[in-house]
Amino acid sequence: NPKCELAPDVINNSWGGGSGSNWYQANVDAWRAAGIIPVFANGNAGPNCGTANSPGDYKNVIGVGAVGVDDKLASFSSRGPTKDGRVKPDVSAPGNQVRSAWRTGNNAY
């Protein structure tokens, strides 16, 4: 008896497989049917065109690329077009040289 009112609105993911793979499609379709918006990293296979990875290259997800401190697409960030000719990433966000916390040992998070 799931409590649908507790379901997330957005699920953010940074995992995936090769370009054009449908491995995750059933999960993504189930999330979309439940009203959940899936967001996936577009991949780290740049700088060439046609390197967008799945599931970031799916039609029904928001694919996110990485930009550097100069606001330009990071060289490693995957990009479209997808296998069926669509533009990806859908949006880009800071993903290189981002100031953040850092662990100081193997047992620190």
Coordinates of C-alpha atoms in Angstrom, one line a residue:
N1 CA 0.0 0.0 0.0
P2 CA 2.3 2.8 -1.2
K3 CA 1.8 6.3 0.0
C4 CA 1.7 8.1 -3.3
E5 CA 1.7 11.5 -1.7
L6 CA 5.2 10.7 -0.4
A7 CA 6.6 10.0 -3.9
P8 CA 9.3 12.3 -5.2
D9 CA 8.6 14.9 -7.9
V10 CA 12.1 14.6 -9.4
I11 CA 14.8 11.9 -9.3
N12 CA 18.3 13.0 -10.1
N13 CA 20.8 10.4 -11.4
S14 CA 24.4 10.3 -12.5
W15 CA 24.6 6.7 -13.8
G16 CA 24.1 5.2 -17.2
G17 CA 25.3 3.1 -20.0
G18 CA 26.3 3.5 -23.7
S19 CA 24.6 5.6 -26.2
G20 CA 21.2 4.3 -27.5
S21 CA 20.8 1.7 -24.8
N22 CA 17.3 1.0 -23.6
W23 CA 18.4 -0.9 -20.5
Y24 CA 16.7 1.6 -18.1
Q25 CA 13.7 2.5 -20.2
A26 CA 11.1 0.5 -18.3
N27 CA 12.2 2.2 -15.0
V28 CA 12.1 5.6 -16.6
D29 CA 8.6 4.9 -18.1
A30 CA 7.3 3.8 -14.7
W31 CA 8.6 7.0 -13.1
R32 CA 7.0 9.1 -15.8
A33 CA 3.7 7.3 -15.4
A34 CA 3.9 8.1 -11.7
G35 CA 4.4 11.8 -12.4
I36 CA 8.1 11.7 -11.5
I37 CA 10.5 13.7 -13.6
P38 CA 13.8 11.8 -14.2
V39 CA 17.0 13.8 -14.6
F40 CA 20.2 12.1 -15.8
A41 CA 23.7 13.1 -16.5
N42 CA 24.3 13.2 -20.2
G43 CA 27.7 11.3 -19.8
N44 CA 31.4 12.0 -19.8
A45 CA 32.3 10.8 -23.3
G46 CA 32.9 14.2 -24.9
P47 CA 34.1 16.3 -26.7
N48 CA 32.8 14.7 -29.9
C49 CA 29.2 15.0 -31.2
G50 CA 26.9 12.1 -30.9
T51 CA 28.3 11.0 -27.5
A52 CA 25.2 11.4 -25.3
N53 CA 24.8 8.4 -23.1
S54 CA 21.7 6.5 -22.0
P55 CA 19.5 7.1 -20.1
G56 CA 20.4 10.8 -20.4
D57 CA 19.6 10.5 -24.1
Y58 CA 16.1 9.2 -23.6
K59 CA 13.2 11.3 -25.0
N60 CA 11.3 11.4 -21.6
V61 CA 14.2 12.5 -19.3
I62 CA 16.0 15.8 -18.8
G63 CA 19.6 15.2 -19.9
V64 CA 22.2 17.4 -18.1
G65 CA 25.6 18.4 -19.5
A66 CA 28.5 19.9 -17.5
V67 CA 30.0 23.3 -17.8
G68 CA 33.2 24.6 -16.4
V69 CA 34.0 27.8 -14.5
D70 CA 34.1 29.7 -17.8
D71 CA 30.4 28.7 -18.4
K72 CA 31.4 26.7 -21.5
L73 CA 30.5 23.1 -22.1
A74 CA 33.2 21.0 -20.4
S75 CA 35.4 19.1 -22.8
F76 CA 34.5 15.7 -21.2
S77 CA 30.7 16.4 -21.3
S78 CA 28.8 14.2 -23.7
R79 CA 26.7 15.9 -26.3
G80 CA 24.2 15.1 -29.0
P81 CA 22.7 14.6 -31.4
T82 CA 21.2 11.4 -30.1
K83 CA 21.0 8.3 -32.3
D84 CA 17.6 9.5 -33.6
G85 CA 18.8 13.1 -34.1
R86 CA 17.5 14.9 -31.0
V87 CA 19.5 17.7 -29.3
K88 CA 21.0 16.8 -26.0
P89 CA 21.9 17.9 -23.3
D90 CA 18.6 19.6 -22.4
V91 CA 20.3 21.8 -19.9
S92 CA 23.8 22.2 -18.5
A93 CA 25.1 22.9 -15.0
P94 CA 28.4 23.4 -13.2
G95 CA 30.3 20.1 -13.4
N96 CA 34.0 20.9 -13.5
Q97 CA 36.1 22.7 -10.9
V98 CA 33.2 23.0 -8.5
R99 CA 34.1 24.2 -5.0
S100 CA 32.8 21.6 -2.6
A101 CA 33.5 19.6 0.5
W102 CA 36.3 17.0 0.4
R103 CA 36.7 13.8 2.4
T104 CA 39.9 13.7 4.4
G105 CA 40.2 9.9 4.8
N106 CA 38.8 6.6 3.7
N107 CA 36.3 6.6 6.5
A108 CA 35.0 10.2 6.1
Y109 CA 32.1 11.3 4.0

